[in-house]
PDB file of C-alpha atoms and ligand atoms in Angstrom:
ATOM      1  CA  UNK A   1      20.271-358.781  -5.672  1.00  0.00           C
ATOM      2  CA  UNK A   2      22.044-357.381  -2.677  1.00  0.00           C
ATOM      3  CA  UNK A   3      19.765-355.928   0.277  1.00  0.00           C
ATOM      4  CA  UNK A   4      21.256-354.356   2.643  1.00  0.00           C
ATOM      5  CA  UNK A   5      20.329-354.456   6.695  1.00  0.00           C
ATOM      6  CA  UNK A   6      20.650-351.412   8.239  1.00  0.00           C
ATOM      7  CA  UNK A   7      22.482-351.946  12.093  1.00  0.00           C
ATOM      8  CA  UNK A   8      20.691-349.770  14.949  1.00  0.00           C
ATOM      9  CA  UNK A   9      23.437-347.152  14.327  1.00  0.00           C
ATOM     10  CA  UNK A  10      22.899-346.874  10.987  1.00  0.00           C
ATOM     11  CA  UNK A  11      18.789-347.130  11.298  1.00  0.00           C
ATOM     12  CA  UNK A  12      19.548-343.786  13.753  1.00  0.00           C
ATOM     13  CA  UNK A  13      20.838-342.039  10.385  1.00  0.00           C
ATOM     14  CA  UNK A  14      18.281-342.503   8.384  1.00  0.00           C
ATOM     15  CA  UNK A  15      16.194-341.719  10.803  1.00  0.00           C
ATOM     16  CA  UNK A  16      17.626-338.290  10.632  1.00  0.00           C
ATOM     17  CA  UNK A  17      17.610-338.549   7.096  1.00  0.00           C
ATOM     18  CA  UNK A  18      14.169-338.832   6.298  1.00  0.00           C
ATOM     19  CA  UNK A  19      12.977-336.345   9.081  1.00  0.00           C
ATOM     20  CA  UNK A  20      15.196-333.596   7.565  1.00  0.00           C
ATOM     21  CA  UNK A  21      12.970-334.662   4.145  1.00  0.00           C
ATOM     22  CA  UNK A  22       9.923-334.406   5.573  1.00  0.00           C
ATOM     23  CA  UNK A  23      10.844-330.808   7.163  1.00  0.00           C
ATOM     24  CA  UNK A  24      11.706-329.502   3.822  1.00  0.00           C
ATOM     25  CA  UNK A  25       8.056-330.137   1.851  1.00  0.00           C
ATOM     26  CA  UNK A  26       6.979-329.217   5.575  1.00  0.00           C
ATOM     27  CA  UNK A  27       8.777-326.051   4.717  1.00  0.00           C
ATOM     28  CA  UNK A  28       7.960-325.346   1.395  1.00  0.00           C
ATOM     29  CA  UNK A  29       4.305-325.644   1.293  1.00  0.00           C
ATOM     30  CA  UNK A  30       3.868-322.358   2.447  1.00  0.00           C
ATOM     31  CA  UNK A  31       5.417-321.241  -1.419  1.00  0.00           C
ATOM     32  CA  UNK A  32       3.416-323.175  -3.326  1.00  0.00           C
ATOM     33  CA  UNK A  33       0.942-320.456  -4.332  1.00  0.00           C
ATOM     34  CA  UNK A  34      -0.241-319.228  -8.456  1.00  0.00           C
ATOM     35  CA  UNK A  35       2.872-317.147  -9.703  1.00  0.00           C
ATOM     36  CA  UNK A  36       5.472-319.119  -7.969  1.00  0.00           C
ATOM     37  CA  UNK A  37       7.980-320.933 -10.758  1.00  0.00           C
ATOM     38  CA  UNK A  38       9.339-324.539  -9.975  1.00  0.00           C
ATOM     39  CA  UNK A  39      12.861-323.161 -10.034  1.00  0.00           C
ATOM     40  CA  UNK A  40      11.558-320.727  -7.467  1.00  0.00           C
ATOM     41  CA  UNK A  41      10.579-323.671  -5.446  1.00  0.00           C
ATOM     42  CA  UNK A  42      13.658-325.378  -6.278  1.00  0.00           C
ATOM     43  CA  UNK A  43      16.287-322.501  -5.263  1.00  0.00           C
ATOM     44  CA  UNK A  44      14.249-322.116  -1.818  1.00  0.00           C
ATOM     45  CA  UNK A  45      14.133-325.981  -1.244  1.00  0.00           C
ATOM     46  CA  UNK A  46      18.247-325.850  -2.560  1.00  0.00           C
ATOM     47  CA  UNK A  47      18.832-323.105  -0.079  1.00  0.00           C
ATOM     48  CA  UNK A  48      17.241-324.590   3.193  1.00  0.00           C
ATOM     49  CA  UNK A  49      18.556-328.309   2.846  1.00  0.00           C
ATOM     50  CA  UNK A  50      22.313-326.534   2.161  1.00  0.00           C
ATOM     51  CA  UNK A  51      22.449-323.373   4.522  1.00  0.00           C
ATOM     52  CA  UNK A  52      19.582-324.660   7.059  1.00  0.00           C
ATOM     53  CA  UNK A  53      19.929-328.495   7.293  1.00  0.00           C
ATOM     54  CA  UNK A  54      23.456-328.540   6.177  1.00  0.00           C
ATOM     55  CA  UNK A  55      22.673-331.635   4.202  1.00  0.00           C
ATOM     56  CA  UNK A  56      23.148-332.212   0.535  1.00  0.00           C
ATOM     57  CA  UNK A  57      20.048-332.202  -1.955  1.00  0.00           C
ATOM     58  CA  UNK A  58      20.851-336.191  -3.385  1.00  0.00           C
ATOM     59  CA  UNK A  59      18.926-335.460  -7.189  1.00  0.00           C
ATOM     60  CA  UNK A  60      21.551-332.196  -8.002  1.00  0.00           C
ATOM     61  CA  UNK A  61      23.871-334.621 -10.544  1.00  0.00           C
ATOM     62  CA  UNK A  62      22.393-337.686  -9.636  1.00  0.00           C
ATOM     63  CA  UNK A  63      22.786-339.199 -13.251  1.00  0.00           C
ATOM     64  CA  UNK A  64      23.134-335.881 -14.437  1.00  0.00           C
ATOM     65  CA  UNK A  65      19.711-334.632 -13.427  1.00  0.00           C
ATOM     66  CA  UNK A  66      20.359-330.860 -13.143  1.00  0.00           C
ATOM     67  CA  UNK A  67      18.244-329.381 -10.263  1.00  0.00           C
ATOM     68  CA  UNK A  68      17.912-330.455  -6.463  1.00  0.00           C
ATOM     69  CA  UNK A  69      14.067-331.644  -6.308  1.00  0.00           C
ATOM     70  CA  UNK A  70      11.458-332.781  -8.552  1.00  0.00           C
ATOM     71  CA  UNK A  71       8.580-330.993  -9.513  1.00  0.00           C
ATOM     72  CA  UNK A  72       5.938-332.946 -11.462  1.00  0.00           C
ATOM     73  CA  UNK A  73       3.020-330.811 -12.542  1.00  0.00           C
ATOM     74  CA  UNK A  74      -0.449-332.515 -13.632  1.00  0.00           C
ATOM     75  CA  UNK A  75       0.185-335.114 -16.419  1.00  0.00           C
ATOM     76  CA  UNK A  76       3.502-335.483 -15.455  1.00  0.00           C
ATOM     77  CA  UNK A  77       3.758-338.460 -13.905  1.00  0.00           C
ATOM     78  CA  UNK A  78       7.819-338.168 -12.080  1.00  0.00           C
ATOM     79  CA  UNK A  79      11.059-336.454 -12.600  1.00  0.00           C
ATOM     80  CA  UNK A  80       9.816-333.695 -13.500  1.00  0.00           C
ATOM     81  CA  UNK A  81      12.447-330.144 -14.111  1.00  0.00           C
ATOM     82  CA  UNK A  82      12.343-327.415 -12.113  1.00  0.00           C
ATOM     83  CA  UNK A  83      12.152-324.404 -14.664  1.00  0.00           C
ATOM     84  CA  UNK A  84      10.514-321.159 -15.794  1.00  0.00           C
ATOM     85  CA  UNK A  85       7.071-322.779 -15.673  1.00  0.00           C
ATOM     86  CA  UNK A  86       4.865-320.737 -13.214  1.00  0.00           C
ATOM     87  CA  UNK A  87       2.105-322.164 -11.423  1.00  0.00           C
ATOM     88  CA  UNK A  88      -1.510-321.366 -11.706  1.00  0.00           C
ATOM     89  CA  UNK A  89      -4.644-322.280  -9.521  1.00  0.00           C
ATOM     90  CA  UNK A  90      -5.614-325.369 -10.471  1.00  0.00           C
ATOM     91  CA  UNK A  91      -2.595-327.029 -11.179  1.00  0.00           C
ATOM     92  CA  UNK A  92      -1.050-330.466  -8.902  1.00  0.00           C
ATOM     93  CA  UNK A  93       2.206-330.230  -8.560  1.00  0.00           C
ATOM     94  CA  UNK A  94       4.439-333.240  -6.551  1.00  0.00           C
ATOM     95  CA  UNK A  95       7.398-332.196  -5.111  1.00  0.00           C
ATOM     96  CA  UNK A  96       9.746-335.070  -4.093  1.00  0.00           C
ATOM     97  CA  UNK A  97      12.920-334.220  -2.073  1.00  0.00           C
ATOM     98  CA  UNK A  98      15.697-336.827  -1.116  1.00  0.00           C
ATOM     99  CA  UNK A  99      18.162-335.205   1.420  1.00  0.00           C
ATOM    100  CA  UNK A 100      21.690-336.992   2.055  1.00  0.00           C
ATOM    101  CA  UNK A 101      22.601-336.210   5.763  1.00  0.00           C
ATOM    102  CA  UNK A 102      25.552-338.577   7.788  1.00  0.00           C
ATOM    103  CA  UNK A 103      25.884-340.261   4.588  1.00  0.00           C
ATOM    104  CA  UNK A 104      22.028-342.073   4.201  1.00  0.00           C
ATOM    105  CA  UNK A 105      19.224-340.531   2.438  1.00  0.00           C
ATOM    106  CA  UNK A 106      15.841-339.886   2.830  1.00  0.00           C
ATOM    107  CA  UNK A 107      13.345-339.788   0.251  1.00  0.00           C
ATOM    108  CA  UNK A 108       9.885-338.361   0.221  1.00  0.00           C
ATOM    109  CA  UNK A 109       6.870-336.458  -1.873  1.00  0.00           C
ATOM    110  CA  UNK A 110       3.712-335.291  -1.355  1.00  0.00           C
ATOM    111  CA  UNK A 111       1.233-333.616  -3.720  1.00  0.00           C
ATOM    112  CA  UNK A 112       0.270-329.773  -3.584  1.00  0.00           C
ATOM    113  CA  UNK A 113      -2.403-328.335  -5.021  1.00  0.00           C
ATOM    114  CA  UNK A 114      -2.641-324.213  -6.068  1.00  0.00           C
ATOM    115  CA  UNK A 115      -5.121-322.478  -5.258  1.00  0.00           C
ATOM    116  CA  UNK A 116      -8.529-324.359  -5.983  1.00  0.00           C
ATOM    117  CA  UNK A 117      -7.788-327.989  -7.114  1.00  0.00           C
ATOM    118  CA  UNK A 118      -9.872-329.748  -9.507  1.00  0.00           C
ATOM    119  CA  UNK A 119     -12.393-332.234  -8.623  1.00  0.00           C
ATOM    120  CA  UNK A 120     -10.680-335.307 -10.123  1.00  0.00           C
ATOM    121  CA  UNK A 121      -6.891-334.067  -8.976  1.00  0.00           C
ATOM    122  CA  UNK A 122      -8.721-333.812  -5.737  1.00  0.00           C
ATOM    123  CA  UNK A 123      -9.465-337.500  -5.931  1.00  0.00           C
ATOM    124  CA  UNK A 124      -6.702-338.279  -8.051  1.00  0.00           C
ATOM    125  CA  UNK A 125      -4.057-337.152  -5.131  1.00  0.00           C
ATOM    126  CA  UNK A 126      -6.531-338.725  -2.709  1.00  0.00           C
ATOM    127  CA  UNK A 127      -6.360-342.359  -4.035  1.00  0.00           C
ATOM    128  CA  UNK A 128      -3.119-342.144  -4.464  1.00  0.00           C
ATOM    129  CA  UNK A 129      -2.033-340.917  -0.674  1.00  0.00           C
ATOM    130  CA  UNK A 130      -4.781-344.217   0.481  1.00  0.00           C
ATOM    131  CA  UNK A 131      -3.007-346.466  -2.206  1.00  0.00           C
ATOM    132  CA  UNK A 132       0.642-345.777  -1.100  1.00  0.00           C
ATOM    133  CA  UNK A 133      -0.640-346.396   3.038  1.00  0.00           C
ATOM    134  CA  UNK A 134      -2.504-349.457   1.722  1.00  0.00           C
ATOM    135  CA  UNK A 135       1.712-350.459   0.620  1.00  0.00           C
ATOM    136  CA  UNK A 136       2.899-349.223   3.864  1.00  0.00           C
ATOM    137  CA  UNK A 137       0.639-350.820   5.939  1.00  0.00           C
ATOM    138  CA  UNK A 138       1.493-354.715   4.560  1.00  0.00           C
ATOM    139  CA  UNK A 139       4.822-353.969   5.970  1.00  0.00           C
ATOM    140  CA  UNK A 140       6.190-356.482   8.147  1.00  0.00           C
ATOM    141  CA  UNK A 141       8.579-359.522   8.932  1.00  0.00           C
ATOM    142  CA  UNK A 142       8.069-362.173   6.508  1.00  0.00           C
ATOM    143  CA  UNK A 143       5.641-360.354   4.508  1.00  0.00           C
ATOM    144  CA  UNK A 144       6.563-360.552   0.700  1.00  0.00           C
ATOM    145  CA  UNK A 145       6.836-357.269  -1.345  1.00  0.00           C
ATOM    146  CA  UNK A 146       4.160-358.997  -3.834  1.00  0.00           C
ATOM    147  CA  UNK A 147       2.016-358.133  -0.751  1.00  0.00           C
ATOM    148  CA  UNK A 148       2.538-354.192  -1.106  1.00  0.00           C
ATOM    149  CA  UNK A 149       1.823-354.119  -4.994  1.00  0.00           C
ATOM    150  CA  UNK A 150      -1.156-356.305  -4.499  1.00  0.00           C
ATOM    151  CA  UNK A 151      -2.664-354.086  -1.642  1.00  0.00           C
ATOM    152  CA  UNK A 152      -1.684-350.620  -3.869  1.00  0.00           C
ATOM    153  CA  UNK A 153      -3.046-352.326  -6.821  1.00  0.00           C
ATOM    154  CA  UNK A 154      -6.253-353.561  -5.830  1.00  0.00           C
ATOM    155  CA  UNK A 155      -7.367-350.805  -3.977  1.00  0.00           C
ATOM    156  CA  UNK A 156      -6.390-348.487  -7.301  1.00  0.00           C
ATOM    157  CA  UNK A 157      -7.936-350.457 -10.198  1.00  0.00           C
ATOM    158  CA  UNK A 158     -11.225-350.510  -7.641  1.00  0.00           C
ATOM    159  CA  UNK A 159     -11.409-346.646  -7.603  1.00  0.00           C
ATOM    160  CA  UNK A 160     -10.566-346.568 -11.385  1.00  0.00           C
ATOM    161  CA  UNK A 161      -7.249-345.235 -11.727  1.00  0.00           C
ATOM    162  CA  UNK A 162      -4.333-346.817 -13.225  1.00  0.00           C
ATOM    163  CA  UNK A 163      -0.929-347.965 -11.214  1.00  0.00           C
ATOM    164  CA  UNK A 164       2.713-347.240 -13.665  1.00  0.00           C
ATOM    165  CA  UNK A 165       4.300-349.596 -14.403  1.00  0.00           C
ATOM    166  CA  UNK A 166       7.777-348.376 -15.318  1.00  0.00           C
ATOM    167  CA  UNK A 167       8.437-346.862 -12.481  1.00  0.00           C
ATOM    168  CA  UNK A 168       8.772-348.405  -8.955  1.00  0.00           C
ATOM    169  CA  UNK A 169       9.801-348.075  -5.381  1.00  0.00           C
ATOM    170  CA  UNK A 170      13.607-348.581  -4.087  1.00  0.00           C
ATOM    171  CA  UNK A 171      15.762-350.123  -1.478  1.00  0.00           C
ATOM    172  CA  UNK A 172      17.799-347.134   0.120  1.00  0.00           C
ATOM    173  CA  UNK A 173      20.122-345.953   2.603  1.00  0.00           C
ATOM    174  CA  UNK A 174      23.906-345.274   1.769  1.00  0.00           C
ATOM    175  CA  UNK A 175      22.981-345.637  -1.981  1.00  0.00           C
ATOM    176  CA  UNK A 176      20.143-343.744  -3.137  1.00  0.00           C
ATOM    177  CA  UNK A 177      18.195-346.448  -5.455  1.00  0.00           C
ATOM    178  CA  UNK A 178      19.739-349.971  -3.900  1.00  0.00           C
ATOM    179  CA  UNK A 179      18.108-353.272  -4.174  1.00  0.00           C
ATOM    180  CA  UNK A 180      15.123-354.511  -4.185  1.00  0.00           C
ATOM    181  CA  UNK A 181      12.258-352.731  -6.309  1.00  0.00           C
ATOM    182  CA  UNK A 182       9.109-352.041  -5.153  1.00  0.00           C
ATOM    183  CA  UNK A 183       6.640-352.320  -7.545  1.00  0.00           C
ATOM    184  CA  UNK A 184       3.075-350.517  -6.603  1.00  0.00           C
ATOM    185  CA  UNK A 185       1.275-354.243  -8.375  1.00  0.00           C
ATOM    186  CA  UNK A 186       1.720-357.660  -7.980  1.00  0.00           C
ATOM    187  CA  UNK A 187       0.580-360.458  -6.373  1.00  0.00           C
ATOM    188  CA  UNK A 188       0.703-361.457  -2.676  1.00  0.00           C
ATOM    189  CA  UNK A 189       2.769-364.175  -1.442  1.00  0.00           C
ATOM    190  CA  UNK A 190       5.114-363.859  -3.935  1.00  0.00           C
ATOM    191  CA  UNK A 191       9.055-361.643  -4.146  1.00  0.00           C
ATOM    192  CA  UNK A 192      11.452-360.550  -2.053  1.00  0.00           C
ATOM    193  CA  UNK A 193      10.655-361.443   1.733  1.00  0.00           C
ATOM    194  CA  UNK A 194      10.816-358.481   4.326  1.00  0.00           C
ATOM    195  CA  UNK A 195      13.094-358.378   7.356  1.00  0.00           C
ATOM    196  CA  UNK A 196      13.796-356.597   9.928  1.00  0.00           C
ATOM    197  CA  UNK A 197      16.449-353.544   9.067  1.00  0.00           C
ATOM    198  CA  UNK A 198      15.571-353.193   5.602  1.00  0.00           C
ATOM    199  CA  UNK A 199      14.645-349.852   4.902  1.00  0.00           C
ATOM    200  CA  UNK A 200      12.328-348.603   1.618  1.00  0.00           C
ATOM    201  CA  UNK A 201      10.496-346.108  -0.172  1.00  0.00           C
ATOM    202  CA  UNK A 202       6.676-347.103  -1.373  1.00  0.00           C
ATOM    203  CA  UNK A 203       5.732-344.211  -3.953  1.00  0.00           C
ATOM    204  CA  UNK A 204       2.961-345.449  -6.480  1.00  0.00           C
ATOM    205  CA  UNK A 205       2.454-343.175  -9.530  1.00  0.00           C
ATOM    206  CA  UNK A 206      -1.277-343.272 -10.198  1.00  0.00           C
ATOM    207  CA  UNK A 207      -2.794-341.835 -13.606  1.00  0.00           C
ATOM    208  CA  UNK A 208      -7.167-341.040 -13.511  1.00  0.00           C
ATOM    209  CA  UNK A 209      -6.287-342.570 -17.594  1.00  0.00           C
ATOM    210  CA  UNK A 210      -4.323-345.559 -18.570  1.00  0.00           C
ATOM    211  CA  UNK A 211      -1.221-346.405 -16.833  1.00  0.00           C
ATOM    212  CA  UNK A 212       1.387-345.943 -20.369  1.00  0.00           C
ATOM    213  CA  UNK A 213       3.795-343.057 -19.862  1.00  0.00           C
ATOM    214  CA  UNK A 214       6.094-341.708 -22.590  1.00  0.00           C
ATOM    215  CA  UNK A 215       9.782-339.958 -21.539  1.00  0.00           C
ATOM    216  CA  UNK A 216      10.356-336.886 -23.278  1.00  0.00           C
ATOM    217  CA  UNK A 217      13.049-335.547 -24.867  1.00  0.00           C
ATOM    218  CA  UNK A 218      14.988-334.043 -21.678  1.00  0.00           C
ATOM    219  CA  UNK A 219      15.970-337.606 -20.423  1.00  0.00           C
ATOM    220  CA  UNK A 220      13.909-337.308 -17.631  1.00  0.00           C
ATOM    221  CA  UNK A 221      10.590-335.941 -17.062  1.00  0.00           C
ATOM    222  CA  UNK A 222       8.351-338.556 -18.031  1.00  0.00           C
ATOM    223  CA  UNK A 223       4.595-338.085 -18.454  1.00  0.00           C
ATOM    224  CA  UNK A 224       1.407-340.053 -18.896  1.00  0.00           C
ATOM    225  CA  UNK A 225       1.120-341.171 -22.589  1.00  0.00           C
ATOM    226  CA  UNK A 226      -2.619-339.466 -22.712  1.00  0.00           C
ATOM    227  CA  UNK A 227      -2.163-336.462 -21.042  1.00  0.00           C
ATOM    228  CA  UNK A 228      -4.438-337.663 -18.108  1.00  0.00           C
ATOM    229  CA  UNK A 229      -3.356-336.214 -14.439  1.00  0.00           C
ATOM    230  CA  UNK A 230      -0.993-338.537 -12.483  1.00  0.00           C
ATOM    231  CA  UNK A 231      -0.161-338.188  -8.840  1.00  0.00           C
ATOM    232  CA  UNK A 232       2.335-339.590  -6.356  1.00  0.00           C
ATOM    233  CA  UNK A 233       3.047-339.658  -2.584  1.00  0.00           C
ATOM    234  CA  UNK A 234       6.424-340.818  -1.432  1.00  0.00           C
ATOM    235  CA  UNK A 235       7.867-342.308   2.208  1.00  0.00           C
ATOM    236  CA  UNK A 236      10.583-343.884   3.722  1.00  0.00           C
ATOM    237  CA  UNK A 237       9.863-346.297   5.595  1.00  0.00           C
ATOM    238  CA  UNK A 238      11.924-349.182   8.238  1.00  0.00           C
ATOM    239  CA  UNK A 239      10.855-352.595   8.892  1.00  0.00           C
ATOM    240  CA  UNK A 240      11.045-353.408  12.472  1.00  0.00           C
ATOM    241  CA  UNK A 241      10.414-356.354  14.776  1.00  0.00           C
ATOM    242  CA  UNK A 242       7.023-356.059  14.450  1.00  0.00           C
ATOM    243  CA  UNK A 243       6.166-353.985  11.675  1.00  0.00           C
ATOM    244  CA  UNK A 244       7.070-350.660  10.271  1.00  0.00           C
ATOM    245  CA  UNK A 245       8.460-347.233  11.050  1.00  0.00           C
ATOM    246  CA  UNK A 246       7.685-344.218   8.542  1.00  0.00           C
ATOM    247  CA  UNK A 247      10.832-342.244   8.808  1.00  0.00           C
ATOM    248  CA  UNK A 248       9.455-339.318   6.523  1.00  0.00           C
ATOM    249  CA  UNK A 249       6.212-338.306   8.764  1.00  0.00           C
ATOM    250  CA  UNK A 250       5.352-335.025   8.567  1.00  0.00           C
ATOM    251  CA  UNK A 251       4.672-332.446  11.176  1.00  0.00           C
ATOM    252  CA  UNK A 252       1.178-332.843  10.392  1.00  0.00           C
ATOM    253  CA  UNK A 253       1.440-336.590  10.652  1.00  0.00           C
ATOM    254  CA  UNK A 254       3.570-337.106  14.061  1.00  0.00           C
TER     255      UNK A 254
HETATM  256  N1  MF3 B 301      13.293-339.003  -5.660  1.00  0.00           N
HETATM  257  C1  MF3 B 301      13.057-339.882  -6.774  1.00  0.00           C
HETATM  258  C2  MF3 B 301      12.643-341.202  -6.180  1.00  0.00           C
HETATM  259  O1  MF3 B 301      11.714-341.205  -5.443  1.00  0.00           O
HETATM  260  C3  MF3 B 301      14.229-340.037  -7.677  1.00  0.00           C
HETATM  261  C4  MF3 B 301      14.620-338.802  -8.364  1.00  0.00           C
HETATM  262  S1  MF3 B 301      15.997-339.122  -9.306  1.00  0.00           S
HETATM  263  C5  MF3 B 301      16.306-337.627  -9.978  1.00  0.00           C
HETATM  264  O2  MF3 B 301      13.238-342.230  -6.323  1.00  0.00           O
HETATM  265  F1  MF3 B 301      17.453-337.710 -10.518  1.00  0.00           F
HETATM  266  F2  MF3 B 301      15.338-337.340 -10.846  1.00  0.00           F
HETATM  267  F3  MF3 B 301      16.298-336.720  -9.054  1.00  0.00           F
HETATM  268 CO1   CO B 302      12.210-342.781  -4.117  1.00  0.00          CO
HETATM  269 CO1   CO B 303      11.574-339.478  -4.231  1.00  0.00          CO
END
């Protein structure tokens, strides 16, 4: 396993990085209304982080994936196709968006309901926003990452929802997905111990049914095995001296 530590310099870029993420679900919530197609959403997200950011959308080819975001609507659980699919109220739709800028990336999704949500996507997205701060918030110095799957998966199974499995967290910077995993369960005290300059995404996928997910044919978008509603929130985040730094905070959040 080889973690990198990001220098100052370097912890400036993604810094950038994951900022310029953040401003493009900033900018695309607006869209997200019934009618709208995820390729819509897609070609408008393409168009900003090209011609606007001048940055480079890091899924378009990324092992062949075809579009430059992910939209995952109600049971799918990630990695979801932008297509002709149009959205109607009701439906939860994630939208995850990794920018490359200065040569680091920034990763980062939120959920987005249309229209009138549901009462359980309500709470589904809910529990899953508190599950992936109770990750964030074990970060630290000499913390273990078994302490961010135990906080994610305690709080989860308490509220009745399921944490995947399959599916996990990354190391990231110059390389997209780099070492270590973050898994959303586990058991404190034990993996990987943090340090200062690592830099990570925590981005639990959390199904209201069991936690089994089946890929379909496409390669990629992979959805929960009985059709329940999954949900995901996504962030970038530094360790620092003392703590943590979310480099993907919203306008709403700063
Ligand atoms: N953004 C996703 C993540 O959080 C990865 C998407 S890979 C893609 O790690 F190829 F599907 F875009
Ligand atoms: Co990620
Ligand atoms: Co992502």
């Amino acid at each position: 396993m080889t973690v990198t530590i990001k220098t100052p310099e370097e912890q400036d870029k993604m810094r950038t990085a994951g900022r310029l993420a953040a401003e493009v679900l900033d900018m695309i919530g607006d869209y997200v209304k019934p009618g709208i197609t995820t390729g819509e959403l897609d070609s408008i997200c393409h168009a900003y982080i090209t011609d606007v950011q001048d940055a480079t959308p890091a899924p378009l080819n990324y092992k062949g994936f075809p579009k430059s975001i992910c939209t995952s609507v109600n049971h799918v659980v990630c990695h979801g196709i932008p297509g002709e699919k149009k959205l109607k109220s009701g439906d939860a739709v994630n939208i995850d968006i990794t920018v490359i800028k200065d040569g680091f990336h920034g990763d980062t999704s939120r959920m987005f309901h249309v229209g009138k949500p549901g009462v359980q996507a309500r709470r589904l997205a809910e529990i899953a926003f508190e599950g992936m701060w109770r990750g964030i918030e074990e970060l630290a110095p000499g913390k273990h990452l078994g302490d961010v799957g135990a906080a994610i998966q305690t709080f989860v199974e308490k509220n009745r929802f399921s944490v995947v499995r399959e599916y996990c967290g990354h190391g990231i910077g110059r390389v997209f997905h780099e070492d270590p995993q973050v898994l959303h369960y586990g058991t404190r005290g034990v993996g990987l111990e943090l340090r200062e300059g690592m830099t990570l995404t925590v981005e639990p996928m959390i199904n209201a049914g069991k936690r089994h997910v089946r890929l379909l044919n496409d390669g990629w978008t992979v959805v929960t095995k009985d059709h329940s509603l999954s949900a995901q929130w996504e962030h970038t985040v530094l360790i620092t001296d003392s703590g943590y730094e979310v480099l993907t905070l919203g306008q709403a959040d700063r």
